Coordinates of C-alpha atoms and ligand atoms in Angstrom, one line a residue:
M264 CA 159.5 114.8 115.8
K265 CA 155.8 113.9 115.4
F266 CA 153.4 116.8 115.0
V267 CA 150.6 116.5 117.6
P268 CA 147.9 119.1 116.8
S269 CA 146.6 121.0 119.9
L270 CA 143.0 120.4 120.9
V271 CA 142.3 124.0 119.7
A272 CA 143.7 123.2 116.3
V273 CA 141.5 120.0 116.1
A274 CA 138.4 121.9 117.2
V275 CA 139.0 124.7 114.6
A276 CA 139.6 122.1 111.9
V277 CA 136.3 120.2 112.8
L278 CA 134.4 123.5 113.0
T279 CA 135.8 124.6 109.6
V280 CA 134.9 121.4 107.9
G281 CA 131.4 121.6 109.5
T282 CA 130.9 125.2 108.4
A283 CA 132.2 124.4 104.9
N284 CA 129.8 121.5 104.7
A285 CA 127.0 123.8 105.9
Q286 CA 128.0 126.4 103.2
D287 CA 128.0 123.7 100.5
Y288 CA 124.7 122.2 101.8
P289 CA 122.8 120.6 100.3
G290 CA 125.4 119.6 97.7
T291 CA 124.4 116.7 95.4
K292 CA 123.4 114.2 98.2
P293 CA 119.7 113.8 98.4
V294 CA 117.7 115.5 101.2
T295 CA 115.4 112.7 102.4
F296 CA 112.1 113.3 104.1
V297 CA 111.4 110.2 106.2
V298 CA 107.7 109.5 106.3
P299 CA 106.9 107.1 109.2
F300 CA 103.9 105.6 107.4
A301 CA 103.3 103.6 104.2
A302 CA 103.4 105.4 100.8
G303 CA 100.1 106.9 99.5
G304 CA 98.7 108.0 102.9
P305 CA 98.1 111.6 104.2
T306 CA 101.5 112.0 105.8
D307 CA 103.2 110.8 102.6
R308 CA 101.0 113.3 100.7
V309 CA 102.1 116.2 102.8
A310 CA 105.8 115.2 102.4
R311 CA 105.7 114.8 98.7
D312 CA 103.9 118.2 98.2
L313 CA 106.4 119.9 100.6
A314 CA 109.4 118.3 98.9
E315 CA 108.1 119.5 95.5
A316 CA 107.8 123.1 96.8
M317 CA 111.2 123.0 98.6
R318 CA 112.9 121.9 95.4
K319 CA 112.0 125.4 94.2
T320 CA 112.8 127.3 97.4
M321 CA 116.1 125.6 98.1
P322 CA 117.7 125.4 94.6
G323 CA 119.8 122.3 94.1
G324 CA 118.0 120.5 96.9
N325 CA 117.5 117.0 95.7
F326 CA 114.5 116.2 97.9
T327 CA 113.3 112.6 98.1
V328 CA 110.7 110.8 100.3
E329 CA 111.4 107.5 102.1
N330 CA 108.6 105.6 103.8
A331 CA 109.6 103.9 107.1
A332 CA 106.4 102.5 108.6
G333 CA 105.6 100.8 111.9
A334 CA 104.7 101.2 115.5
G335 CA 102.4 104.2 114.9
G336 CA 105.2 106.2 113.3
T337 CA 107.8 105.7 116.1
I338 CA 110.0 103.5 114.0
G339 CA 110.5 106.2 111.3
A340 CA 110.9 108.8 114.0
N341 CA 113.6 106.8 115.7
K342 CA 115.4 106.3 112.4
V343 CA 115.8 110.1 112.1
A344 CA 116.6 110.6 115.7
K345 CA 119.6 108.3 115.3
A346 CA 120.5 109.5 111.8
K347 CA 123.7 111.5 110.9
A348 CA 123.0 115.1 111.8
D349 CA 124.1 116.5 108.4
G350 CA 120.8 117.8 107.1
H351 CA 120.3 114.9 104.7
T352 CA 117.8 112.9 106.8
L353 CA 114.7 114.7 108.0
L354 CA 111.4 113.6 109.5
L355 CA 108.0 114.8 108.3
W356 CA 105.6 113.7 111.0
H357 CA 102.3 114.7 112.5
I358 CA 100.5 114.9 115.9
G359 CA 102.0 111.5 116.6
M360 CA 105.2 113.3 117.8
A361 CA 103.0 114.6 120.7
A362 CA 100.7 111.6 121.1
T363 CA 103.1 108.7 121.3
P364 CA 104.8 109.9 124.5
G365 CA 101.3 109.2 126.1
L366 CA 100.9 105.8 124.5
Y367 CA 104.4 104.4 124.6
R368 CA 106.1 103.9 128.0
K369 CA 109.5 103.2 126.4
L370 CA 110.0 105.4 123.4
P371 CA 113.5 104.9 121.9
Y372 CA 114.0 108.6 121.6
K373 CA 113.2 111.8 123.5
P374 CA 110.8 114.0 121.4
L375 CA 112.0 117.3 122.8
E376 CA 115.7 116.5 123.1
D377 CA 116.6 114.3 120.2
F378 CA 115.3 116.5 117.3
E379 CA 115.9 119.9 115.9
Y380 CA 112.5 121.5 115.2
L381 CA 112.3 123.0 111.7
G382 CA 108.8 124.4 111.7
L383 CA 105.1 123.5 111.6
V384 CA 103.7 122.9 108.1
N385 CA 100.0 122.5 108.1
E386 CA 96.8 121.5 109.9
V387 CA 94.5 118.8 108.5
P388 CA 91.0 117.9 109.6
M389 CA 89.8 114.3 109.9
T390 CA 86.7 112.6 108.7
L391 CA 84.8 109.7 110.3
L392 CA 84.2 107.1 107.5
G393 CA 82.4 103.8 107.0
K394 CA 82.7 101.1 104.4
P395 CA 80.4 101.5 101.4
Q396 CA 78.1 98.7 102.6
L397 CA 77.7 100.2 106.1
P398 CA 73.9 100.5 106.7
A399 CA 73.9 104.2 107.7
N400 CA 73.7 107.5 105.8
T401 CA 73.8 110.1 108.5
Y402 CA 76.0 110.5 111.6
R403 CA 73.0 109.6 113.8
D404 CA 72.4 106.3 111.9
F405 CA 76.2 105.6 112.1
E406 CA 76.4 106.1 115.9
N407 CA 73.3 104.0 116.5
Y408 CA 74.5 101.2 114.2
I409 CA 77.9 101.1 116.1
R410 CA 76.1 101.1 119.4
A411 CA 73.7 98.3 118.3
N412 CA 76.6 96.2 117.1
S413 CA 79.0 96.8 120.0
G414 CA 81.8 94.1 119.9
K415 CA 81.0 93.0 116.4
L416 CA 82.6 95.7 114.2
N417 CA 86.2 96.8 113.6
I418 CA 88.0 100.1 113.1
A419 CA 91.2 100.5 111.1
H420 CA 94.1 102.7 111.9
A421 CA 97.8 103.2 111.0
G422 CA 99.3 101.8 114.2
L423 CA 99.1 102.6 117.9
G424 CA 99.8 106.3 118.3
S425 CA 98.8 107.2 114.8
A426 CA 96.4 110.0 114.1
S427 CA 93.7 107.5 112.9
H428 CA 94.2 105.6 116.2
I429 CA 94.0 108.7 118.4
C430 CA 90.8 109.8 116.5
G431 CA 89.2 106.4 117.0
L432 CA 90.1 106.4 120.7
M433 CA 88.7 109.9 121.2
W434 CA 85.5 109.2 119.3
Q435 CA 84.8 106.0 121.2
H436 CA 85.5 107.7 124.4
A437 CA 83.2 110.6 123.6
V438 CA 80.2 108.4 122.7
K439 CA 81.0 106.1 125.7
L440 CA 81.7 103.2 123.4
N441 CA 85.2 102.5 124.6
D442 CA 86.6 99.1 123.5
S443 CA 83.3 98.5 121.5
M444 CA 85.2 97.8 118.3
T445 CA 88.2 95.6 117.4
T446 CA 91.1 97.8 116.2
I447 CA 92.9 96.7 113.0
P448 CA 96.4 98.3 112.6
F449 CA 98.0 98.9 109.2
G450 CA 101.4 100.4 108.2
G451 CA 99.5 103.5 107.2
T452 CA 96.0 104.7 106.3
A453 CA 96.7 104.1 102.6
P454 CA 96.5 100.3 103.0
A455 CA 93.7 100.8 105.6
M456 CA 91.7 102.8 103.1
T457 CA 92.0 99.9 100.5
N458 CA 90.5 97.6 103.1
L459 CA 87.8 100.0 104.0
I460 CA 86.8 100.5 100.3
G461 CA 86.8 96.7 99.9
G462 CA 84.7 96.2 103.0
Q463 CA 87.3 94.2 104.9
V464 CA 87.1 96.8 107.7
D465 CA 84.0 98.7 108.8
V466 CA 85.1 102.1 110.1
M467 CA 88.1 104.5 109.9
C468 CA 88.9 108.0 111.0
D469 CA 91.4 109.6 108.6
Q470 CA 92.8 112.9 107.4
T471 CA 91.0 114.7 104.6
T472 CA 94.2 114.7 102.6
N473 CA 93.6 111.0 102.1
T474 CA 89.8 110.8 102.3
T475 CA 88.4 113.7 100.2
S476 CA 89.0 112.0 96.8
Q477 CA 87.5 108.7 98.1
I478 CA 84.4 110.4 99.5
E479 CA 83.9 112.4 96.3
A480 CA 84.2 109.2 94.3
G481 CA 81.6 107.5 96.5
R482 CA 84.1 104.7 97.4
V483 CA 83.5 105.2 101.2
K484 CA 80.7 106.8 103.3
A485 CA 81.6 109.9 105.4
F486 CA 79.6 110.9 108.5
A487 CA 81.3 113.8 110.2
V488 CA 84.4 116.0 110.5
T489 CA 86.5 116.2 113.6
T490 CA 87.2 120.0 113.7
A491 CA 85.5 122.3 116.1
K492 CA 84.2 124.5 113.2
P493 CA 82.5 123.2 110.0
L494 CA 84.7 123.1 106.9
S495 CA 82.4 125.7 105.2
N496 CA 85.0 126.7 102.6
H497 CA 85.5 123.3 101.2
K498 CA 83.1 122.4 98.3
L499 CA 82.7 118.8 99.5
L500 CA 83.5 118.7 103.2
K501 CA 81.1 121.7 104.0
D502 CA 78.2 119.2 103.7
Y503 CA 79.4 117.1 106.7
P504 CA 78.5 118.1 110.3
T505 CA 81.2 118.5 113.0
L506 CA 81.1 116.0 115.9
Q507 CA 80.4 118.9 118.2
E508 CA 77.3 119.6 116.2
M509 CA 76.4 116.0 116.7
G510 CA 76.5 116.5 120.5
L511 CA 80.1 115.4 121.2
K512 CA 80.9 118.4 123.5
G513 CA 84.4 119.9 122.9
F514 CA 85.4 117.4 120.3
D515 CA 88.1 119.1 118.3
L516 CA 90.9 117.2 116.5
T517 CA 93.1 118.6 113.8
I518 CA 96.3 116.8 112.7
W519 CA 99.3 119.1 112.4
H520 CA 102.5 118.2 110.5
G521 CA 106.0 119.3 111.4
L522 CA 109.5 119.0 110.0
Y523 CA 112.4 117.7 112.1
A524 CA 116.2 117.1 111.8
P525 CA 118.4 115.0 114.1
K526 CA 119.7 116.9 117.2
G527 CA 123.1 118.5 116.5
T528 CA 122.5 119.3 112.8
P529 CA 124.7 122.4 112.2
E530 CA 123.0 125.7 112.7
P531 CA 123.6 127.1 109.2
I532 CA 121.9 124.0 107.7
L533 CA 118.9 124.3 110.1
K534 CA 118.5 128.0 109.1
K535 CA 118.7 127.1 105.4
L536 CA 116.1 124.4 105.8
N537 CA 113.7 126.6 107.9
D538 CA 114.1 129.5 105.5
A539 CA 113.3 127.3 102.5
M540 CA 110.4 125.7 104.3
K541 CA 108.9 129.0 105.2
L542 CA 109.1 130.1 101.5
A543 CA 107.5 126.8 100.4
L544 CA 104.6 127.5 102.8
K545 CA 103.9 130.7 100.9
D546 CA 104.1 128.9 97.5
P547 CA 100.6 129.4 95.8
E548 CA 100.8 126.0 94.2
F549 CA 101.6 124.3 97.5
I550 CA 98.8 126.2 99.2
K551 CA 96.3 125.4 96.5
K552 CA 97.1 121.7 96.6
Q553 CA 96.8 121.5 100.4
E554 CA 93.6 123.6 100.6
G555 CA 92.0 121.4 97.8
L556 CA 92.5 118.5 100.3
G557 CA 90.9 120.3 103.2
A558 CA 94.3 121.2 104.8
V559 CA 95.3 124.7 106.1
V560 CA 98.9 125.7 105.6
V561 CA 100.5 127.3 108.7
T562 CA 100.9 131.1 108.4
D563 CA 101.7 132.0 112.0
K564 CA 104.8 132.0 114.2
R565 CA 104.7 128.1 114.5
M566 CA 106.6 128.0 111.2
E567 CA 109.5 129.3 113.2
R568 CA 111.7 126.7 115.0
A569 CA 111.4 127.8 118.6
E570 CA 107.6 128.3 118.3
H571 CA 107.2 124.9 116.6
K572 CA 109.0 123.2 119.6
A573 CA 107.0 125.2 122.2
F574 CA 103.8 124.2 120.4
V575 CA 104.7 120.5 120.4
A576 CA 105.7 120.6 124.1
A577 CA 102.3 122.1 124.8
E578 CA 100.6 119.4 122.7
I579 CA 102.3 116.6 124.6
A580 CA 100.9 118.1 127.8
K581 CA 97.5 118.6 126.3
L582 CA 97.2 115.1 124.8
K583 CA 98.5 113.1 127.7
P584 CA 95.2 113.3 129.8
V585 CA 93.1 112.8 126.7
I586 CA 95.0 109.6 125.9
D587 CA 95.1 108.5 129.5
A588 CA 91.3 108.8 129.6
A589 CA 90.6 107.2 126.2
G590 CA 93.3 104.8 125.5
K591 CA 95.8 102.3 127.0
F592 CA 99.5 101.9 126.5
A593 CA 100.8 100.7 123.2
D594 CA 103.8 98.9 124.7
Ligands
MLT1450 C1 97.8 108.4 110.7 O1 96.7 107.8 110.8 O2 98.6 108.6 111.6 C2 98.2 108.8 109.3 O3 97.0 109.2 108.6 C3 98.8 107.6 108.7 C4 99.3 107.9 107.4 O4 99.7 109.0 107.1 O5 99.3 106.9 106.6

């Protein structure tokens, strides 16, 4: 007579295998951070620094980084939303997780339902930059030059819904120069930066993790930072005014980065990853690297999974009216 296992027996078997996998996690299979932008940009930078720190805090974790660019980061995000929920494919993404719902009418995933939230990592200021030949040396000159050349200049970004795109939208809206510049999308702000340095594009707003070294080397011009408070603790960035100081009331943009897994990843694996991430955020080497690039590593409750998710839900609600006012749909 053929043995037909009961449903209970099958469920126990599946759970046992799942738990066994969780206990053996990560095993030898790589743990991939999917970065939804081209290599060499600010998001990629955060991912590589965090992967290096988590190799120490989750011994045996073979952390790698994979770049999956396009559509302002939503292609990479969707890749992870649809990935196997086994803890080996994670998403390292930024404010785009909360900005894209306001810019894309048809996202292929649901931000608050299709991911497990593994914690917030850091917060990064942005800088408003010009190509080296731009005839301006102060923010005032910069704004006057853009105004005097409305319709003739371009601004680079990393795709609709990217942080660089959001920053450009918010800045143009704040100075009442909406649609005054042609936007030039790239797969990330690393290729965009190459074009800014080369003078092929005129302006870009990007995260200090990508711009600090270029500003220091004099390869681009910087005019302001996007945070509400001056970056007084940073040896280079302290010399640049905030946009609020330049009269843009309430302008305050900081780019946060979070870590995500596909929905349904087993609880023991999620706990292991969140524990390792929280330890990595306390790693003096990781902190030193991030602070050297103007970033602030998260030290509050948002490094916890539930608080990370609540924060992103609040950011989605906060950004929607800002994007409605400043931008237009990306799809
Ligand atoms: C962005 O603009 O969203 C990011 O800076 C893009 C990137 O990390 O390359």
